[in-house]
mmCIF file with all atom_site columns, C-alpha atoms in Angstrom:
data_model
loop_
_atom_site.group_PDB
_atom_site.id
_atom_site.type_symbol
_atom_site.label_atom_id
_atom_site.label_alt_id
_atom_site.label_comp_id
_atom_site.label_asym_id
_atom_site.label_entity_id
_atom_site.label_seq_id
_atom_site.pdbx_PDB_ins_code
_atom_site.Cartn_x
_atom_site.Cartn_y
_atom_site.Cartn_z
_atom_site.occupancy
_atom_site.B_iso_or_equiv
_atom_site.pdbx_formal_charge
_atom_site.auth_seq_id
_atom_site.auth_comp_id
_atom_site.auth_asym_id
_atom_site.auth_atom_id
_atom_site.pdbx_PDB_model_num
ATOM 1   C CA . MET A 1 1   ? 29.111  29.571  18.089 1.00 49.00 ? 1   MET A CA 1
ATOM 2   C CA . PRO A 1 2   ? 27.491  28.347  14.865 1.00 50.00 ? 2   PRO A CA 1
ATOM 3   C CA . GLU A 1 3   ? 28.971  29.326  11.517 1.00 51.00 ? 3   GLU A CA 1
ATOM 4   C CA . PRO A 1 4   ? 27.658  32.689  10.218 1.00 56.00 ? 4   PRO A CA 1
ATOM 5   C CA . GLN A 1 5   ? 25.038  32.334  7.508  1.00 57.00 ? 5   GLN A CA 1
ATOM 6   C CA . ALA A 1 6   ? 25.836  35.566  5.643  1.00 55.00 ? 6   ALA A CA 1
ATOM 7   C CA . ASN A 1 7   ? 25.533  33.809  2.274  1.00 67.00 ? 7   ASN A CA 1
ATOM 8   C CA . LEU A 1 8   ? 21.842  33.046  2.922  1.00 74.00 ? 8   LEU A CA 1
ATOM 9   C CA . PRO A 1 9   ? 19.102  35.634  2.311  1.00 85.00 ? 9   PRO A CA 1
ATOM 10  C CA . ALA A 1 10  ? 18.417  37.823  5.322  1.00 90.00 ? 10  ALA A CA 1
ATOM 11  C CA . GLN A 1 11  ? 15.486  36.797  7.492  1.00 91.00 ? 11  GLN A CA 1
ATOM 12  C CA . PRO A 1 12  ? 13.276  39.589  8.804  1.00 92.00 ? 12  PRO A CA 1
ATOM 13  C CA . ILE A 1 13  ? 13.782  40.082  12.526 1.00 92.00 ? 13  ILE A CA 1
ATOM 14  C CA . SER A 1 14  ? 10.067  39.396  13.027 1.00 90.00 ? 14  SER A CA 1
ATOM 15  C CA . GLU A 1 15  ? 10.643  35.781  11.889 1.00 91.00 ? 15  GLU A CA 1
ATOM 16  C CA . LEU A 1 16  ? 13.657  35.277  14.152 1.00 91.00 ? 16  LEU A CA 1
ATOM 17  C CA . LEU A 1 17  ? 11.718  36.583  17.153 1.00 90.00 ? 17  LEU A CA 1
ATOM 18  C CA . THR A 1 18  ? 9.176   33.757  16.906 1.00 89.00 ? 18  THR A CA 1
ATOM 19  C CA . ASP A 1 19  ? 11.723  31.204  18.165 1.00 89.00 ? 19  ASP A CA 1
ATOM 20  C CA . PRO A 1 20  ? 11.214  30.672  21.910 1.00 88.00 ? 20  PRO A CA 1
ATOM 21  C CA . ASP A 1 21  ? 15.016  30.531  22.351 1.00 91.00 ? 21  ASP A CA 1
ATOM 22  C CA . PHE A 1 22  ? 15.537  33.990  20.803 1.00 90.00 ? 22  PHE A CA 1
ATOM 23  C CA . PRO A 1 23  ? 18.076  35.704  20.997 1.00 91.00 ? 23  PRO A CA 1
ATOM 24  C CA . ASN A 1 24  ? 20.419  32.739  21.431 1.00 92.00 ? 24  ASN A CA 1
ATOM 25  C CA . SER A 1 25  ? 18.815  30.865  18.526 1.00 92.00 ? 25  SER A CA 1
ATOM 26  C CA . ALA A 1 26  ? 19.530  33.777  16.163 1.00 92.00 ? 26  ALA A CA 1
ATOM 27  C CA . VAL A 1 27  ? 23.318  33.831  16.659 1.00 93.00 ? 27  VAL A CA 1
ATOM 28  C CA . GLY A 1 28  ? 24.997  33.194  13.318 1.00 92.00 ? 28  GLY A CA 1
ATOM 29  C CA . LYS A 1 29  ? 21.900  33.990  11.245 1.00 93.00 ? 29  LYS A CA 1
ATOM 30  C CA . ASN A 1 30  ? 21.646  36.705  8.632  1.00 94.00 ? 30  ASN A CA 1
ATOM 31  C CA . ALA A 1 31  ? 18.999  39.184  9.817  1.00 93.00 ? 31  ALA A CA 1
ATOM 32  C CA . ASP A 1 32  ? 17.183  42.173  8.380  1.00 93.00 ? 32  ASP A CA 1
ATOM 33  C CA . ILE A 1 33  ? 16.340  44.669  11.111 1.00 91.00 ? 33  ILE A CA 1
ATOM 34  C CA . ARG A 1 34  ? 14.344  47.390  9.391  1.00 89.00 ? 34  ARG A CA 1
ATOM 35  C CA . GLY A 1 35  ? 16.764  47.601  6.469  1.00 89.00 ? 35  GLY A CA 1
ATOM 36  C CA . TYR A 1 36  ? 19.989  46.982  8.405  1.00 92.00 ? 36  TYR A CA 1
ATOM 37  C CA . ILE A 1 37  ? 21.217  43.597  7.173  1.00 92.00 ? 37  ILE A CA 1
ATOM 38  C CA . GLY A 1 38  ? 23.914  41.656  8.938  1.00 94.00 ? 38  GLY A CA 1
ATOM 39  C CA . VAL A 1 39  ? 24.900  38.532  10.825 1.00 94.00 ? 39  VAL A CA 1
ATOM 40  C CA . ILE A 1 40  ? 23.952  38.299  14.490 1.00 93.00 ? 40  ILE A CA 1
ATOM 41  C CA . THR A 1 41  ? 27.350  37.603  16.005 1.00 95.00 ? 41  THR A CA 1
ATOM 42  C CA . GLU A 1 42  ? 26.704  37.446  19.742 1.00 94.00 ? 42  GLU A CA 1
ATOM 43  C CA . VAL A 1 43  ? 24.398  38.147  22.657 1.00 94.00 ? 43  VAL A CA 1
ATOM 44  C CA . VAL A 1 44  ? 25.779  40.489  25.317 1.00 94.00 ? 44  VAL A CA 1
ATOM 45  C CA . LYS A 1 45  ? 23.550  41.158  28.326 1.00 91.00 ? 45  LYS A CA 1
ATOM 46  C CA . ASN A 1 46  ? 20.288  42.524  26.809 1.00 92.00 ? 46  ASN A CA 1
ATOM 47  C CA . SER A 1 47  ? 21.715  43.201  23.347 1.00 94.00 ? 47  SER A CA 1
ATOM 48  C CA . ILE A 1 48  ? 22.434  41.373  20.159 1.00 94.00 ? 48  ILE A CA 1
ATOM 49  C CA . LYS A 1 49  ? 25.428  42.404  18.051 1.00 96.00 ? 49  LYS A CA 1
ATOM 50  C CA . VAL A 1 50  ? 24.767  42.549  14.294 1.00 94.00 ? 50  VAL A CA 1
ATOM 51  C CA . ARG A 1 51  ? 27.719  42.795  11.872 1.00 94.00 ? 51  ARG A CA 1
ATOM 52  C CA . SER A 1 52  ? 27.012  44.043  8.337  1.00 92.00 ? 52  SER A CA 1
ATOM 53  C CA . ALA A 1 53  ? 28.841  42.813  5.227  1.00 90.00 ? 53  ALA A CA 1
ATOM 54  C CA . GLU A 1 54  ? 30.923  46.014  5.385  1.00 92.00 ? 54  GLU A CA 1
ATOM 55  C CA . GLY A 1 55  ? 32.156  45.009  8.856  1.00 92.00 ? 55  GLY A CA 1
ATOM 56  C CA . LYS A 1 56  ? 30.197  47.587  10.872 1.00 94.00 ? 56  LYS A CA 1
ATOM 57  C CA . THR A 1 57  ? 28.679  46.194  14.082 1.00 94.00 ? 57  THR A CA 1
ATOM 58  C CA . VAL A 1 58  ? 25.483  47.584  15.580 1.00 94.00 ? 58  VAL A CA 1
ATOM 59  C CA . SER A 1 59  ? 23.859  46.607  18.890 1.00 94.00 ? 59  SER A CA 1
ATOM 60  C CA . TYR A 1 60  ? 20.109  46.188  19.379 1.00 94.00 ? 60  TYR A CA 1
ATOM 61  C CA . ASN A 1 61  ? 18.280  45.680  22.648 1.00 94.00 ? 61  ASN A CA 1
ATOM 62  C CA . PHE A 1 62  ? 16.465  42.401  22.084 1.00 91.00 ? 62  PHE A CA 1
ATOM 63  C CA . HIS A 1 63  ? 13.639  43.298  24.493 1.00 90.00 ? 63  HIS A CA 1
ATOM 64  C CA . ALA A 1 64  ? 12.899  46.386  22.370 1.00 90.00 ? 64  ALA A CA 1
ATOM 65  C CA . LEU A 1 65  ? 13.058  44.256  19.205 1.00 91.00 ? 65  LEU A CA 1
ATOM 66  C CA . ARG A 1 66  ? 10.479  41.878  20.694 1.00 88.00 ? 66  ARG A CA 1
ATOM 67  C CA . ARG A 1 67  ? 8.223   44.781  21.595 1.00 88.00 ? 67  ARG A CA 1
ATOM 68  C CA . LEU A 1 68  ? 8.541   46.414  18.159 1.00 88.00 ? 68  LEU A CA 1
ATOM 69  C CA . TYR A 1 69  ? 8.657   43.440  15.807 1.00 85.00 ? 69  TYR A CA 1
ATOM 70  C CA . GLY A 1 70  ? 7.436   40.462  17.803 1.00 82.00 ? 70  GLY A CA 1
ATOM 71  C CA . PRO A 1 71  ? 4.085   38.817  17.256 1.00 75.00 ? 71  PRO A CA 1
ATOM 72  C CA . ARG A 1 72  ? 1.068   40.644  18.641 1.00 71.00 ? 72  ARG A CA 1
ATOM 73  C CA . LEU A 1 73  ? -0.634  38.503  21.214 1.00 62.00 ? 73  LEU A CA 1
ATOM 74  C CA . ALA A 1 74  ? -4.405  38.534  21.096 1.00 61.00 ? 74  ALA A CA 1
ATOM 75  C CA . PRO A 1 75  ? -6.053  39.088  24.459 1.00 62.00 ? 75  PRO A CA 1
ATOM 76  C CA . VAL A 1 76  ? -7.112  35.808  26.014 1.00 59.00 ? 76  VAL A CA 1
ATOM 77  C CA . GLU A 1 77  ? -10.840 35.684  26.588 1.00 62.00 ? 77  GLU A CA 1
ATOM 78  C CA . SER A 1 78  ? -11.779 34.281  29.942 1.00 57.00 ? 78  SER A CA 1
ATOM 79  C CA . PRO A 1 79  ? -14.969 32.376  30.695 1.00 59.00 ? 79  PRO A CA 1
ATOM 80  C CA . ALA A 1 80  ? -18.052 34.474  31.299 1.00 56.00 ? 80  ALA A CA 1
ATOM 81  C CA . GLU A 1 81  ? -17.285 36.406  34.450 1.00 57.00 ? 81  GLU A CA 1
ATOM 82  C CA . PRO A 1 82  ? -19.077 39.447  35.691 1.00 57.00 ? 82  PRO A CA 1
ATOM 83  C CA . ALA A 1 83  ? -17.452 42.547  34.276 1.00 54.00 ? 83  ALA A CA 1
ATOM 84  C CA . PRO A 1 84  ? -15.630 44.643  36.860 1.00 54.00 ? 84  PRO A CA 1
ATOM 85  C CA . PRO A 1 85  ? -17.232 48.019  37.483 1.00 55.00 ? 85  PRO A CA 1
ATOM 86  C CA . SER A 1 86  ? -15.840 50.638  35.133 1.00 51.00 ? 86  SER A CA 1
ATOM 87  C CA . PRO A 1 87  ? -13.917 53.502  36.721 1.00 49.00 ? 87  PRO A CA 1
ATOM 88  C CA . PRO A 1 88  ? -15.482 56.979  36.732 1.00 47.00 ? 88  PRO A CA 1
ATOM 89  C CA . ALA A 1 89  ? -14.947 58.922  33.501 1.00 45.00 ? 89  ALA A CA 1
ATOM 90  C CA . SER A 1 90  ? -12.659 61.426  35.213 1.00 41.00 ? 90  SER A CA 1
ATOM 91  C CA . GLN A 1 91  ? -10.236 58.689  36.281 1.00 42.00 ? 91  GLN A CA 1
ATOM 92  C CA . PRO A 1 92  ? -7.709  57.601  33.656 1.00 42.00 ? 92  PRO A CA 1
ATOM 93  C CA . GLN A 1 93  ? -8.067  53.971  32.715 1.00 45.00 ? 93  GLN A CA 1
ATOM 94  C CA . SER A 1 94  ? -4.947  51.915  32.922 1.00 47.00 ? 94  SER A CA 1
ATOM 95  C CA . GLY A 1 95  ? -4.038  48.632  31.373 1.00 47.00 ? 95  GLY A CA 1
ATOM 96  C CA . LEU A 1 96  ? -3.446  47.106  27.999 1.00 45.00 ? 96  LEU A CA 1
ATOM 97  C CA . GLU A 1 97  ? -4.377  48.636  24.684 1.00 46.00 ? 97  GLU A CA 1
ATOM 98  C CA . ALA A 1 98  ? -7.985  49.741  24.906 1.00 69.00 ? 98  ALA A CA 1
ATOM 99  C CA . ILE A 1 99  ? -8.399  50.536  21.195 1.00 79.00 ? 99  ILE A CA 1
ATOM 100 C CA . VAL A 1 100 ? -7.454  47.580  18.998 1.00 82.00 ? 100 VAL A CA 1
ATOM 101 C CA . GLU A 1 101 ? -8.474  49.165  15.674 1.00 84.00 ? 101 GLU A CA 1
ATOM 102 C CA . PRO A 1 102 ? -7.748  52.927  15.795 1.00 85.00 ? 102 PRO A CA 1
ATOM 103 C CA . ASN A 1 103 ? -9.999  55.140  13.648 1.00 84.00 ? 103 ASN A CA 1
ATOM 104 C CA . PHE A 1 104 ? -7.835  57.525  11.602 1.00 86.00 ? 104 PHE A CA 1
ATOM 105 C CA . HIS A 1 105 ? -10.842 58.808  9.652  1.00 85.00 ? 105 HIS A CA 1
ATOM 106 C CA . GLY A 1 106 ? -12.221 61.022  12.413 1.00 83.00 ? 106 GLY A CA 1
ATOM 107 C CA . PRO A 1 107 ? -11.414 64.707  12.739 1.00 88.00 ? 107 PRO A CA 1
ATOM 108 C CA . LEU A 1 108 ? -7.842  65.602  13.702 1.00 87.00 ? 108 LEU A CA 1
ATOM 109 C CA . VAL A 1 109 ? -8.207  67.281  17.113 1.00 88.00 ? 109 VAL A CA 1
ATOM 110 C CA . PRO A 1 110 ? -5.480  69.682  18.339 1.00 89.00 ? 110 PRO A CA 1
ATOM 111 C CA . ILE A 1 111 ? -3.977  68.616  21.673 1.00 89.00 ? 111 ILE A CA 1
ATOM 112 C CA . GLU A 1 112 ? -4.660  72.092  23.097 1.00 89.00 ? 112 GLU A CA 1
ATOM 113 C CA . SER A 1 113 ? -8.415  71.507  22.964 1.00 86.00 ? 113 SER A CA 1
ATOM 114 C CA . LEU A 1 114 ? -8.137  68.250  24.938 1.00 87.00 ? 114 LEU A CA 1
ATOM 115 C CA . VAL A 1 115 ? -5.733  69.195  27.732 1.00 87.00 ? 115 VAL A CA 1
ATOM 116 C CA . GLN A 1 116 ? -7.999  72.014  28.911 1.00 86.00 ? 116 GLN A CA 1
ATOM 117 C CA . ARG A 1 117 ? -10.905 69.644  29.581 1.00 86.00 ? 117 ARG A CA 1
ATOM 118 C CA . PRO A 1 118 ? -11.366 68.533  33.202 1.00 85.00 ? 118 PRO A CA 1
ATOM 119 C CA . GLN A 1 119 ? -11.792 64.884  32.072 1.00 86.00 ? 119 GLN A CA 1
ATOM 120 C CA . PHE A 1 120 ? -8.347  64.833  30.417 1.00 86.00 ? 120 PHE A CA 1
ATOM 121 C CA . PRO A 1 121 ? -6.698  62.330  29.852 1.00 86.00 ? 121 PRO A CA 1
ATOM 122 C CA . GLY A 1 122 ? -9.773  60.031  30.007 1.00 85.00 ? 122 GLY A CA 1
ATOM 123 C CA . CYS A 1 123 ? -11.590 62.009  27.328 1.00 86.00 ? 123 CYS A CA 1
ATOM 124 C CA . ALA A 1 124 ? -8.720  61.472  24.855 1.00 85.00 ? 124 ALA A CA 1
ATOM 125 C CA . CYS A 1 125 ? -9.081  57.690  24.474 1.00 87.00 ? 125 CYS A CA 1
ATOM 126 C CA . GLY A 1 126 ? -9.946  56.869  20.855 1.00 88.00 ? 126 GLY A CA 1
ATOM 127 C CA . VAL A 1 127 ? -9.440  60.451  19.656 1.00 90.00 ? 127 VAL A CA 1
ATOM 128 C CA . PHE A 1 128 ? -7.285  61.216  16.571 1.00 90.00 ? 128 PHE A CA 1
ATOM 129 C CA . ILE A 1 129 ? -5.036  63.997  17.909 1.00 91.00 ? 129 ILE A CA 1
ATOM 130 C CA . ASP A 1 130 ? -2.448  66.387  16.511 1.00 90.00 ? 130 ASP A CA 1
ATOM 131 C CA . LEU A 1 131 ? 0.659   66.810  18.676 1.00 87.00 ? 131 LEU A CA 1
ATOM 132 C CA . HIS A 1 132 ? 2.459   69.248  16.352 1.00 82.00 ? 132 HIS A CA 1
ATOM 133 C CA . GLY A 1 133 ? 4.785   66.803  14.621 1.00 83.00 ? 133 GLY A CA 1
ATOM 134 C CA . PHE A 1 134 ? 3.099   63.538  15.560 1.00 87.00 ? 134 PHE A CA 1
ATOM 135 C CA . ALA A 1 135 ? -0.520  62.660  14.841 1.00 90.00 ? 135 ALA A CA 1
ATOM 136 C CA . GLY A 1 136 ? -2.265  59.521  15.985 1.00 92.00 ? 136 GLY A CA 1
ATOM 137 C CA . VAL A 1 137 ? -5.109  57.903  17.869 1.00 91.00 ? 137 VAL A CA 1
ATOM 138 C CA . VAL A 1 138 ? -4.942  57.518  21.650 1.00 90.00 ? 138 VAL A CA 1
ATOM 139 C CA . VAL A 1 139 ? -5.148  53.726  21.922 1.00 89.00 ? 139 VAL A CA 1
ATOM 140 C CA . ALA A 1 140 ? -4.610  53.343  25.681 1.00 88.00 ? 140 ALA A CA 1
ATOM 141 C CA . LEU A 1 141 ? -4.166  55.131  28.955 1.00 87.00 ? 141 LEU A CA 1
ATOM 142 C CA . VAL A 1 142 ? -1.561  53.531  31.201 1.00 88.00 ? 142 VAL A CA 1
ATOM 143 C CA . GLY A 1 143 ? -1.286  55.281  34.519 1.00 85.00 ? 143 GLY A CA 1
ATOM 144 C CA . ARG A 1 144 ? -0.745  58.927  33.587 1.00 85.00 ? 144 ARG A CA 1
ATOM 145 C CA . SER A 1 145 ? 0.570   58.120  30.089 1.00 88.00 ? 145 SER A CA 1
ATOM 146 C CA . LEU A 1 146 ? -1.240  58.254  26.762 1.00 88.00 ? 146 LEU A CA 1
ATOM 147 C CA . LYS A 1 147 ? -0.256  55.609  24.221 1.00 91.00 ? 147 LYS A CA 1
ATOM 148 C CA . ILE A 1 148 ? -0.724  57.169  20.771 1.00 90.00 ? 148 ILE A CA 1
ATOM 149 C CA . ARG A 1 149 ? -0.493  55.160  17.530 1.00 91.00 ? 149 ARG A CA 1
ATOM 150 C CA . SER A 1 150 ? 0.172   56.837  14.165 1.00 89.00 ? 150 SER A CA 1
ATOM 151 C CA . ARG A 1 151 ? -1.231  55.708  10.798 1.00 87.00 ? 151 ARG A CA 1
ATOM 152 C CA . GLU A 1 152 ? 2.165   54.143  10.072 1.00 86.00 ? 152 GLU A CA 1
ATOM 153 C CA . GLY A 1 153 ? 1.926   51.988  13.206 1.00 84.00 ? 153 GLY A CA 1
ATOM 154 C CA . ALA A 1 154 ? 4.437   53.819  15.420 1.00 86.00 ? 154 ALA A CA 1
ATOM 155 C CA . THR A 1 155 ? 3.293   54.076  19.029 1.00 87.00 ? 155 THR A CA 1
ATOM 156 C CA . HIS A 1 156 ? 4.542   56.873  21.271 1.00 88.00 ? 156 HIS A CA 1
ATOM 157 C CA . SER A 1 157 ? 3.871   57.482  24.964 1.00 89.00 ? 157 SER A CA 1
ATOM 158 C CA . TYR A 1 158 ? 3.184   60.935  26.332 1.00 90.00 ? 158 TYR A CA 1
ATOM 159 C CA . ASN A 1 159 ? 2.809   61.944  29.964 1.00 91.00 ? 159 ASN A CA 1
ATOM 160 C CA . ALA A 1 160 ? -0.638  63.516  30.497 1.00 88.00 ? 160 ALA A CA 1
ATOM 161 C CA . ASP A 1 161 ? 0.630   66.005  33.066 1.00 88.00 ? 161 ASP A CA 1
ATOM 162 C CA . GLY A 1 162 ? 3.474   67.060  30.765 1.00 88.00 ? 162 GLY A CA 1
ATOM 163 C CA . LEU A 1 163 ? 1.061   67.573  27.858 1.00 88.00 ? 163 LEU A CA 1
ATOM 164 C CA . ARG A 1 164 ? -1.226  69.661  30.076 1.00 86.00 ? 164 ARG A CA 1
ATOM 165 C CA . LYS A 1 165 ? 1.745   71.727  31.241 1.00 86.00 ? 165 LYS A CA 1
ATOM 166 C CA . ILE A 1 166 ? 3.028   72.361  27.703 1.00 84.00 ? 166 ILE A CA 1
ATOM 167 C CA . TYR A 1 167 ? -0.233  72.745  25.765 1.00 83.00 ? 167 TYR A CA 1
ATOM 168 C CA . GLY A 1 168 ? -2.689  73.803  28.473 1.00 80.00 ? 168 GLY A CA 1
ATOM 169 C CA . LYS A 1 169 ? -1.506  77.381  28.664 1.00 73.00 ? 169 LYS A CA 1
ATOM 170 C CA . PRO A 1 170 ? -3.451  79.997  26.742 1.00 64.00 ? 170 PRO A CA 1
ATOM 171 C CA . ALA A 1 171 ? -1.629  81.473  23.754 1.00 56.00 ? 171 ALA A CA 1
ATOM 172 C CA . PRO A 1 172 ? 0.569   84.425  24.746 1.00 58.00 ? 172 PRO A CA 1
ATOM 173 C CA . GLN A 1 173 ? -0.952  87.804  23.958 1.00 59.00 ? 173 GLN A CA 1
ATOM 174 C CA . PRO A 1 174 ? 1.194   90.371  22.129 1.00 62.00 ? 174 PRO A CA 1
ATOM 175 C CA . PRO A 1 175 ? 2.181   93.329  24.299 1.00 67.00 ? 175 PRO A CA 1
ATOM 176 C CA . LEU A 1 176 ? 0.061   96.444  23.975 1.00 62.00 ? 176 LEU A CA 1
ATOM 177 C CA . GLN A 1 177 ? 1.552   99.301  22.009 1.00 67.00 ? 177 GLN A CA 1
ATOM 178 C CA . PRO A 1 178 ? 1.669   102.677 23.724 1.00 70.00 ? 178 PRO A CA 1
ATOM 179 C CA . GLY A 1 179 ? -1.517  104.575 23.002 1.00 65.00 ? 179 GLY A CA 1
ATOM 180 C CA . ALA A 1 180 ? -3.413  101.485 21.776 1.00 59.00 ? 180 ALA A CA 1
ATOM 181 C CA . GLN A 1 181 ? -7.147  101.306 22.480 1.00 62.00 ? 181 GLN A CA 1
ATOM 182 C CA . LEU A 1 182 ? -8.546  98.343  24.409 1.00 56.00 ? 182 LEU A CA 1
#
């Protein structure tokens, strides 16, 4: 194992991820993983162990680190080929991110208004939606999941059937009081 480089300034994890030999190449280096600064001490299965100056060790899944902080790969354009026929609008599209530049300037649409549409989840692609605690643009449909990116860049996945089950029900009506008029 190389000597720890704790005396050097911490490198952002995004820089360490660019090495093709990551995570093994990062062992012994001082890393900054979203504010947690420490020396990468070892690789165990799918995790790296990071020890802070205070002696606390934290494990990070290096596959998740690649996904979160690794370089974004631009889609490779292929030579001019005929475009495959697009699926019907009612079928969810699946694949990689469909919306590269999400538009956060459109109206914020409540999830309840989308899940009741027969075209859901296909009609949600590109829409800026409010999920009661998380707001973002639907950037892709992968199988039955919606990939939603917030303004801050966080991407969450939501199951379309689960959203329909939770938010597709009409609001409960208060019980009628005895003697109330209809």
